[in-house]
Coordinates of C-alpha atoms in Angstrom, one line a residue:
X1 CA 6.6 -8.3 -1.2
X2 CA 8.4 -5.7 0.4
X3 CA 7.6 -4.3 4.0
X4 CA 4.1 -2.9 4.1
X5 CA 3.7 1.3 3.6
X6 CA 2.4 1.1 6.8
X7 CA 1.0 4.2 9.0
X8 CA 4.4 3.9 10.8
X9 CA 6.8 3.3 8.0
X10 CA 5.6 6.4 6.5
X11 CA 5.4 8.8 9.7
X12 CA 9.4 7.0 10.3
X13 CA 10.6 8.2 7.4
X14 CA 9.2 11.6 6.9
X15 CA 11.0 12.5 10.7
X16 CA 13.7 15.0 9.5
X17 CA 17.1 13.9 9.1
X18 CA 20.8 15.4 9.3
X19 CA 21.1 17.8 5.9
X20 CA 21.8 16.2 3.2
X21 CA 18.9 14.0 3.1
X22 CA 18.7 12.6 -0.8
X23 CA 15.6 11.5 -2.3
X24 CA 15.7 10.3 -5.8
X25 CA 12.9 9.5 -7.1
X26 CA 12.5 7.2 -11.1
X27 CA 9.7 5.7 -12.9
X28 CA 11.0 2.2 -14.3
X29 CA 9.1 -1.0 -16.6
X30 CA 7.8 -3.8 -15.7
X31 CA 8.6 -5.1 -19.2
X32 CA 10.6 -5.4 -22.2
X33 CA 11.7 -3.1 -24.2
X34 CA 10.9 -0.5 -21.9
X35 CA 12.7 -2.0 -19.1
X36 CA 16.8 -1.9 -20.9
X37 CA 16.6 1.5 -20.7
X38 CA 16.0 1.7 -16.5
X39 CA 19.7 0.8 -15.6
X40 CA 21.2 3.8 -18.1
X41 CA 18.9 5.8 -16.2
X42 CA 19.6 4.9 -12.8
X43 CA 23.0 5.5 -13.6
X44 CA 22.5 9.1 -14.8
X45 CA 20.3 10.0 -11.8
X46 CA 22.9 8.3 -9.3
X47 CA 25.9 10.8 -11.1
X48 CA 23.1 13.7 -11.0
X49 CA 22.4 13.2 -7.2
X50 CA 26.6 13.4 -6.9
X51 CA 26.8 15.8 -8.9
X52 CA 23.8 18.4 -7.0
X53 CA 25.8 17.4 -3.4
X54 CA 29.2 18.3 -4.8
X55 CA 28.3 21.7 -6.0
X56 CA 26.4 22.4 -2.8
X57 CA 28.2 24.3 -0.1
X58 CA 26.3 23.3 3.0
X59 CA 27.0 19.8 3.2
X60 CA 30.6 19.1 4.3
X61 CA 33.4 16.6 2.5
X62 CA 32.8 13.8 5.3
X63 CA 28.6 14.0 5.1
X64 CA 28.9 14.1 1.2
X65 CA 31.2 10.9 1.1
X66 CA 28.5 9.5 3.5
X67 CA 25.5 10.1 1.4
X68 CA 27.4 9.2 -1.6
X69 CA 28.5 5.8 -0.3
X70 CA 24.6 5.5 1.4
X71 CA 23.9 5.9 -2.6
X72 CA 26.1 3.1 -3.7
X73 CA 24.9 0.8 -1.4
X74 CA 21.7 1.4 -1.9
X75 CA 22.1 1.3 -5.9
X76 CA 23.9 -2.1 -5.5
X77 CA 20.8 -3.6 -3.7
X78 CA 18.3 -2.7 -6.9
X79 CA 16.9 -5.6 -8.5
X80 CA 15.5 -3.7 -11.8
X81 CA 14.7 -7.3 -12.9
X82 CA 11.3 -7.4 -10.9
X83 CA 11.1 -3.5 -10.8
X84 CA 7.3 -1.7 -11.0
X85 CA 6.2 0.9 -11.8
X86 CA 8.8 3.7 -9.2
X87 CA 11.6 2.8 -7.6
X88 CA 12.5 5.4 -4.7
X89 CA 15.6 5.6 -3.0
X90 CA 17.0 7.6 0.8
X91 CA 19.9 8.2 1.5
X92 CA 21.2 10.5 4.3
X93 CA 24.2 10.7 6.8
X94 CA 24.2 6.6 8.1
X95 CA 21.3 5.3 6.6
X96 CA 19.1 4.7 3.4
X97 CA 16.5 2.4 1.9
X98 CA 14.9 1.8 -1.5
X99 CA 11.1 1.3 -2.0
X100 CA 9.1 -0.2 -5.4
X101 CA 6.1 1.5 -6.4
X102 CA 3.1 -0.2 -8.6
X103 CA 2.4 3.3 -9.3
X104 CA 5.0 5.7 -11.3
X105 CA 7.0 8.9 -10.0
X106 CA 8.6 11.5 -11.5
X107 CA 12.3 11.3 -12.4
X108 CA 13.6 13.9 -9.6
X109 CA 16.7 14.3 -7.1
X110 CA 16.0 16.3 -4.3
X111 CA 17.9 17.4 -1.4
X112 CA 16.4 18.2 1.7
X113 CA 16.0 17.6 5.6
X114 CA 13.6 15.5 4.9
X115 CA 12.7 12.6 2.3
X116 CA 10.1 13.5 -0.2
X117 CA 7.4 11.0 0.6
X118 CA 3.9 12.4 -0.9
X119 CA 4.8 9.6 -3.7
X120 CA 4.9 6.6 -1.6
X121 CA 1.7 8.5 0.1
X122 CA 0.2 8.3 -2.9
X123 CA 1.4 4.8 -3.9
X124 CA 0.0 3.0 -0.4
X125 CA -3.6 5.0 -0.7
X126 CA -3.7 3.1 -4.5
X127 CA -2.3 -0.3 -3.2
X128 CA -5.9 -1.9 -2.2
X129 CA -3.7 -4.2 -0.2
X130 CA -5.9 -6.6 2.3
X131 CA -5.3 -9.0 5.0
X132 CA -7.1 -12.8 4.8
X133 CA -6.7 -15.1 7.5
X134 CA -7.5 -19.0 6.1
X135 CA -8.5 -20.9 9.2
X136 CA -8.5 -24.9 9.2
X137 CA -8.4 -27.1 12.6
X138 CA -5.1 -27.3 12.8
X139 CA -3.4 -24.7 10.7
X140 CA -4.5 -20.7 10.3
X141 CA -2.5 -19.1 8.0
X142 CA -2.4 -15.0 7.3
X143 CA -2.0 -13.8 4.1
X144 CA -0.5 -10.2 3.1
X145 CA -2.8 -9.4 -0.4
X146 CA -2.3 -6.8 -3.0
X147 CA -3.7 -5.9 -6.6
X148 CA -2.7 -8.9 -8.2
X149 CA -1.1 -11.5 -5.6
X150 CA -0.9 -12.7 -2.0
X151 CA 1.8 -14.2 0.1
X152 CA 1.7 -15.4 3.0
X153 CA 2.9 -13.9 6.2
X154 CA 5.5 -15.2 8.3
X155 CA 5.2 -13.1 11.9
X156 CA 3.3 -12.2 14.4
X157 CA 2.9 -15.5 15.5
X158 CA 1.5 -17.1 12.0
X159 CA 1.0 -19.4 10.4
X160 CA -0.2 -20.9 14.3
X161 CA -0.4 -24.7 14.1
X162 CA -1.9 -27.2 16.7
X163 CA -1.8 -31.0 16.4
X164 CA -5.3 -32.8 15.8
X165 CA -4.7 -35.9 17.3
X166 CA -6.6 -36.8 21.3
X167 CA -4.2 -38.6 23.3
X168 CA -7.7 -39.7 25.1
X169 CA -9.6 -40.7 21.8
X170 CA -10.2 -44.7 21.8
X171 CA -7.8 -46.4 18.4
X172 CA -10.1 -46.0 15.2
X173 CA -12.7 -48.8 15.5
X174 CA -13.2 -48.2 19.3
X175 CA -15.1 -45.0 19.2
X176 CA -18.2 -44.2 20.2
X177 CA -20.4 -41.8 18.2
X178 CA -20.2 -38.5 20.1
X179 CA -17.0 -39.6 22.1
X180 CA -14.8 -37.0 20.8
X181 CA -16.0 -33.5 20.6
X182 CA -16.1 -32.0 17.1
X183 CA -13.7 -30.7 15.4
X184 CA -15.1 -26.9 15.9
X185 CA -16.5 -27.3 19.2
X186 CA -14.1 -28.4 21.6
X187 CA -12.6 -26.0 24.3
X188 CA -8.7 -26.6 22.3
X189 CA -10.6 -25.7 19.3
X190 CA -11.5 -22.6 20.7
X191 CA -8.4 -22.0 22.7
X192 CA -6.8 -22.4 19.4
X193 CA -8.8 -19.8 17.7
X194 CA -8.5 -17.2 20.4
X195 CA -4.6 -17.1 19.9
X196 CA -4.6 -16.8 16.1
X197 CA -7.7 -14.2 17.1
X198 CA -5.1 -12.2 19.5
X199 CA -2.3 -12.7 17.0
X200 CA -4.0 -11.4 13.9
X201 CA -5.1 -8.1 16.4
X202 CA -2.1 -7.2 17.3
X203 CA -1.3 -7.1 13.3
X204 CA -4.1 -5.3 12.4
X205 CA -3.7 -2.6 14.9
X206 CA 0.1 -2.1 13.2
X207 CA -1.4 -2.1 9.9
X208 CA -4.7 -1.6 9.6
X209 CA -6.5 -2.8 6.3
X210 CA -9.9 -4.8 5.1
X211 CA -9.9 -8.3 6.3
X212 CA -11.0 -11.3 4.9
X213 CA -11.6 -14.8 7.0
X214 CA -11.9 -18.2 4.9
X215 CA -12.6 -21.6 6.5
X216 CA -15.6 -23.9 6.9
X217 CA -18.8 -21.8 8.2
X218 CA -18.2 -23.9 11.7
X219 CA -14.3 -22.7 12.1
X220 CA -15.0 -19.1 10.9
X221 CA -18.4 -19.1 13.8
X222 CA -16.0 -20.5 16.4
X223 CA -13.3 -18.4 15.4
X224 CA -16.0 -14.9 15.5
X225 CA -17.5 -16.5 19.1
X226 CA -13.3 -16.6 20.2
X227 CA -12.4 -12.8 20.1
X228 CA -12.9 -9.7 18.5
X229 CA -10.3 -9.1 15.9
X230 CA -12.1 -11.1 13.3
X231 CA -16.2 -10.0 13.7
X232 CA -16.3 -7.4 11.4
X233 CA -14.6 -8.8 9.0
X234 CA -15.6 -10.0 5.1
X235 CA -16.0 -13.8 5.5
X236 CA -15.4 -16.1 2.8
X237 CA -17.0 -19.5 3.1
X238 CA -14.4 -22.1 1.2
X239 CA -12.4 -24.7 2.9
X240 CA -8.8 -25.6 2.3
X241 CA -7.0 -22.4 2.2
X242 CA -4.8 -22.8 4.8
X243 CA -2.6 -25.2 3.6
X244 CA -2.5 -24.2 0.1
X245 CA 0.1 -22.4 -1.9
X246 CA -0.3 -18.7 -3.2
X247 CA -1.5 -19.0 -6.5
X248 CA -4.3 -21.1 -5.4
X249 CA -5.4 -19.0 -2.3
X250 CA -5.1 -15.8 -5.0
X251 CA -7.3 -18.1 -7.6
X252 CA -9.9 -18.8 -4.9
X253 CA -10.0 -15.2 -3.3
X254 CA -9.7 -13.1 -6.4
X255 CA -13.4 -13.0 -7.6
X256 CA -14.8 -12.2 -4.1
X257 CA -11.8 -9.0 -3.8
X258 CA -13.1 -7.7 -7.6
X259 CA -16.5 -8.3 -6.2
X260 CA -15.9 -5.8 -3.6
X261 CA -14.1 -3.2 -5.2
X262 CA -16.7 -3.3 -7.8
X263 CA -19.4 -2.2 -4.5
X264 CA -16.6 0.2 -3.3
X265 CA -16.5 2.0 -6.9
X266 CA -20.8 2.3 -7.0
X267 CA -20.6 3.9 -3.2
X268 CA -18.2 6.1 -4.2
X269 CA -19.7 7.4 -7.2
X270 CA -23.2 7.4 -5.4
X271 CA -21.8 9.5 -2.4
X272 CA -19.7 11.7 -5.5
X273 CA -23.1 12.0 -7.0
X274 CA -25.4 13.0 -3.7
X275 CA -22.6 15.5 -3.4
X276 CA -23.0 17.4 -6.3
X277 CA -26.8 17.5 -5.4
X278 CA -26.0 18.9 -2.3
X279 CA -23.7 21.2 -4.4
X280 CA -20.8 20.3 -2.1
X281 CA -18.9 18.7 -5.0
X282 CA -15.4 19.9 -7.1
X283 CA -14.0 18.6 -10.2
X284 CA -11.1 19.1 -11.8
X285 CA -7.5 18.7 -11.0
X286 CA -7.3 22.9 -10.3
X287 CA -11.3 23.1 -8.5
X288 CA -9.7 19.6 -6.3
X289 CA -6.5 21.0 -5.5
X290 CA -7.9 24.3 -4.2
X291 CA -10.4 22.3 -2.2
X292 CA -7.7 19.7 -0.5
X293 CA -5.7 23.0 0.6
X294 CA -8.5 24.4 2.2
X295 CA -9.1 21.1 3.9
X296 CA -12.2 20.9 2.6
X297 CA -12.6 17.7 1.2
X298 CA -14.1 14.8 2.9
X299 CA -13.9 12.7 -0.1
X300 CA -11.7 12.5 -2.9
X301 CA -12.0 10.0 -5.9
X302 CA -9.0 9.6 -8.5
X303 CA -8.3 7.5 -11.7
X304 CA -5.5 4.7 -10.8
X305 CA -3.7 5.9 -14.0
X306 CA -4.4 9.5 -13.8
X307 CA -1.2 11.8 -14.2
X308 CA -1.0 15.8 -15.4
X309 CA 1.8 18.3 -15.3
X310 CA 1.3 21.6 -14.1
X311 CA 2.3 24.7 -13.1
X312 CA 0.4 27.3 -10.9
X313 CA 0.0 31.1 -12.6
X314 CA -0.7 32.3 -9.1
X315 CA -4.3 31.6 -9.4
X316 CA -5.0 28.4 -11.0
X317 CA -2.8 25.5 -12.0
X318 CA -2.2 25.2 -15.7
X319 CA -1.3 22.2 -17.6
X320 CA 2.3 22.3 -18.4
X321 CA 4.9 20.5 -20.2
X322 CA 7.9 18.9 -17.9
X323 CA 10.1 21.2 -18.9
X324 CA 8.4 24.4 -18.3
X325 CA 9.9 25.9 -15.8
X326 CA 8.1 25.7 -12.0
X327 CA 6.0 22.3 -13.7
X328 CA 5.5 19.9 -11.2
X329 CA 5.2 16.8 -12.4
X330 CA 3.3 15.1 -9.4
X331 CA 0.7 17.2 -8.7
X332 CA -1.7 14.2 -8.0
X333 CA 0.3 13.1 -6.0
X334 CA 0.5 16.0 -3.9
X335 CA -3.4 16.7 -3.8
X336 CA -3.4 12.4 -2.4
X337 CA -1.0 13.5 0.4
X338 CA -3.0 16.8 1.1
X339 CA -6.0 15.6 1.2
X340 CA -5.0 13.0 3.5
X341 CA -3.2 15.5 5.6
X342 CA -6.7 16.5 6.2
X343 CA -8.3 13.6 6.8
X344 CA -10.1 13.1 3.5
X345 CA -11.1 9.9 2.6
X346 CA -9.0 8.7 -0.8
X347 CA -10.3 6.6 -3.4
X348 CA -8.7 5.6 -6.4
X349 CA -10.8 3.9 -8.9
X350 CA -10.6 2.6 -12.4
X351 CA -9.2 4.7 -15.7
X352 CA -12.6 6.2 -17.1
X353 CA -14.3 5.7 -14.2
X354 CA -14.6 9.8 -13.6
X355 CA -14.0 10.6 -17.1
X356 CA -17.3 13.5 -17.0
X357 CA -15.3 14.9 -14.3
X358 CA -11.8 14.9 -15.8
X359 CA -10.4 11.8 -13.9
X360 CA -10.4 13.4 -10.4
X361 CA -13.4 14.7 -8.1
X362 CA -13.8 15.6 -4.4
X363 CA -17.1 15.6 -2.2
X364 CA -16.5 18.1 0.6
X365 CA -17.6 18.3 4.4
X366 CA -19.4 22.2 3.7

């Protein structure tokens, strides 16, 4: 996985930059056939990004070769191989970066002061990404988990590993029952916990996101008893985790994560649902995007797959082809980044979920 679309990483790169900063922005496949044609199209997009910076007059011959060798570089790093959905590159005078989307963008080059970022807005507000700490005695392990995969994470302090072995304990044979504290109830036990407790806090408060805790039912009570990081979050009673690989800690976690997005989906379209009782409801991408500009929405609810091209008459937006002139190809996209703006609460949910309401509704605070 790449860095997280963290809070931080977003409000970093939407700071404005030296003119020209580049943003170009192209939906590639996962899979073949459809993925042969991404590296044609890269190409075209990398000669169309030269091509707008040589014919513009504000940016001078040394910030154009700049931004143009910011390009290459940045082109030369793509590994279409594993590519998603988007692939998103910056570039500006010293700098650029590429991000990969599980969610597709519109095939754009834009030149700015800024980066166009509503996309990867958009992108982190779908990802349903989680955190779940697997605690054992001697080994807690934090693992970074998306739509379809975790991996573990290797900072912060994790994974945090203590030996289990009592240079006081008599040799095997020797002991007495109830000699040597348990496993989960000794003060190094708990000592233990409170670090990984500290370490996954100071992660959480970075990037914050649901948490999951799996262990024995005696490591995740010592571990809630040992700080506060961990209390209010999901706990998932199954031993083992910690020293497992990926596959098996995704295997084992995956039926409690569907679980819960299924209960996120009903709330969701029960709050949708008391909304348009209390007549504070909008549906529709125009009645929604009207509504997120206003600021209006407390709660907006969009299909995962749900795209439209439109243009606006002045009034109304219009569905539009993607070559009609003014369309805007993202307009989803835009109303996710508005109505966070606002501080709307954004829900994507599955394709045919909101199909009454034409993929996309909004419950509003008035």
């Amino acid at each position: 996985m790449q860095p997280a679309l963290s809070p931080s990483a977003l409000a970093r790169l939407r700071q404005p930059r030296p003119y020209p900063a580049v943003s170009l922005l192209m939906p590639t496949h996962r899979r073949e056939p459809d993925n042969a044609q991404d590296p044609v199209r890269l190409r075209n997009l990398l000669a169309e990004a030269k091509k707008q910076l040589d014919a513009d007059p504000a940016v001078t011959r040394d910030r154009r070769n700049d931004v143009i060798q910011q390009l290459e570089r940045a082109t030369a790093d793509i590994d279409l191989v594993h590519a998603e959905d988007g692939l998103v590159i910056f570039a500006a005078p010293g700098e650029h970066e590429v991000w990969y989307l599980a969610r597709s963008v519109p095939e754009r080059v834009v030149l700015s002061d800024t980066y166009l970022t509503r996309n990867l807005v958009a992108a982190r507000a779908s990802e349903r990404t989680f955190w779940l700490l697997a605690v054992s005695a001697g080994r807690v392990t934090l693992w970074n988990g998306g739509p379809d995969r975790v991996v573990e994470e290797r900072r912060g302090g994790f994974p945090l590993t203590r030996s289990l072995q009592d240079p006081d304990a008599e040799p095997r044979g020797q002991q007495q029952i109830g000699d040597v504290p348990s496993t989960f109830r000794d003060e190094a036990s708990r000592l233990f916990l409170r670090d990984a407790d500290n370490a996954l806090g100071r992660i959480l408060e970075a990037e914050p996101r649901p948490l999951y805790i799996t262990g024995e039912t005696a490591a995740l009570s010592l571990l809630r008893e040992a700080g506060t990081a961990a209390k209010n979050a999901t706990p998932i009673p199954h031993g083992g985790l910690a020293h497992r690989t990926p596959e098996a800690v995704w295997q084992a976690i995956q039926p409690v994560i569907a679980a819960e997005e299924k209960k996120e989906v009903a709330s969701v379209l029960e709050d949708l649902g008391k909304a348009r009782g209390r007549k504070e409801f909008a549906a529709g991408v125009d009645e929604v995007w009207q509504e997120a500009n206003a600021g209006r929405l407390r709660l907006l609810a969009v299909e995962e797959n749900y795209r439209l091209t439109v243009r606006d008459d002045g009034d109304h937006l219009v569905p539009a082809e993607s070559t009609d002139l003014d369309a805007r190809d993202d307009i989803i996209d835009e109303i996710v980044e508005q109505a966070l703006e606002t501080g709307a609460d954004v829900r994507f949910v599955p394709d045919g979920t909101l199909d009454e309401t034409q993929h996309i509704a909004g419950a509003l605070r008035y």
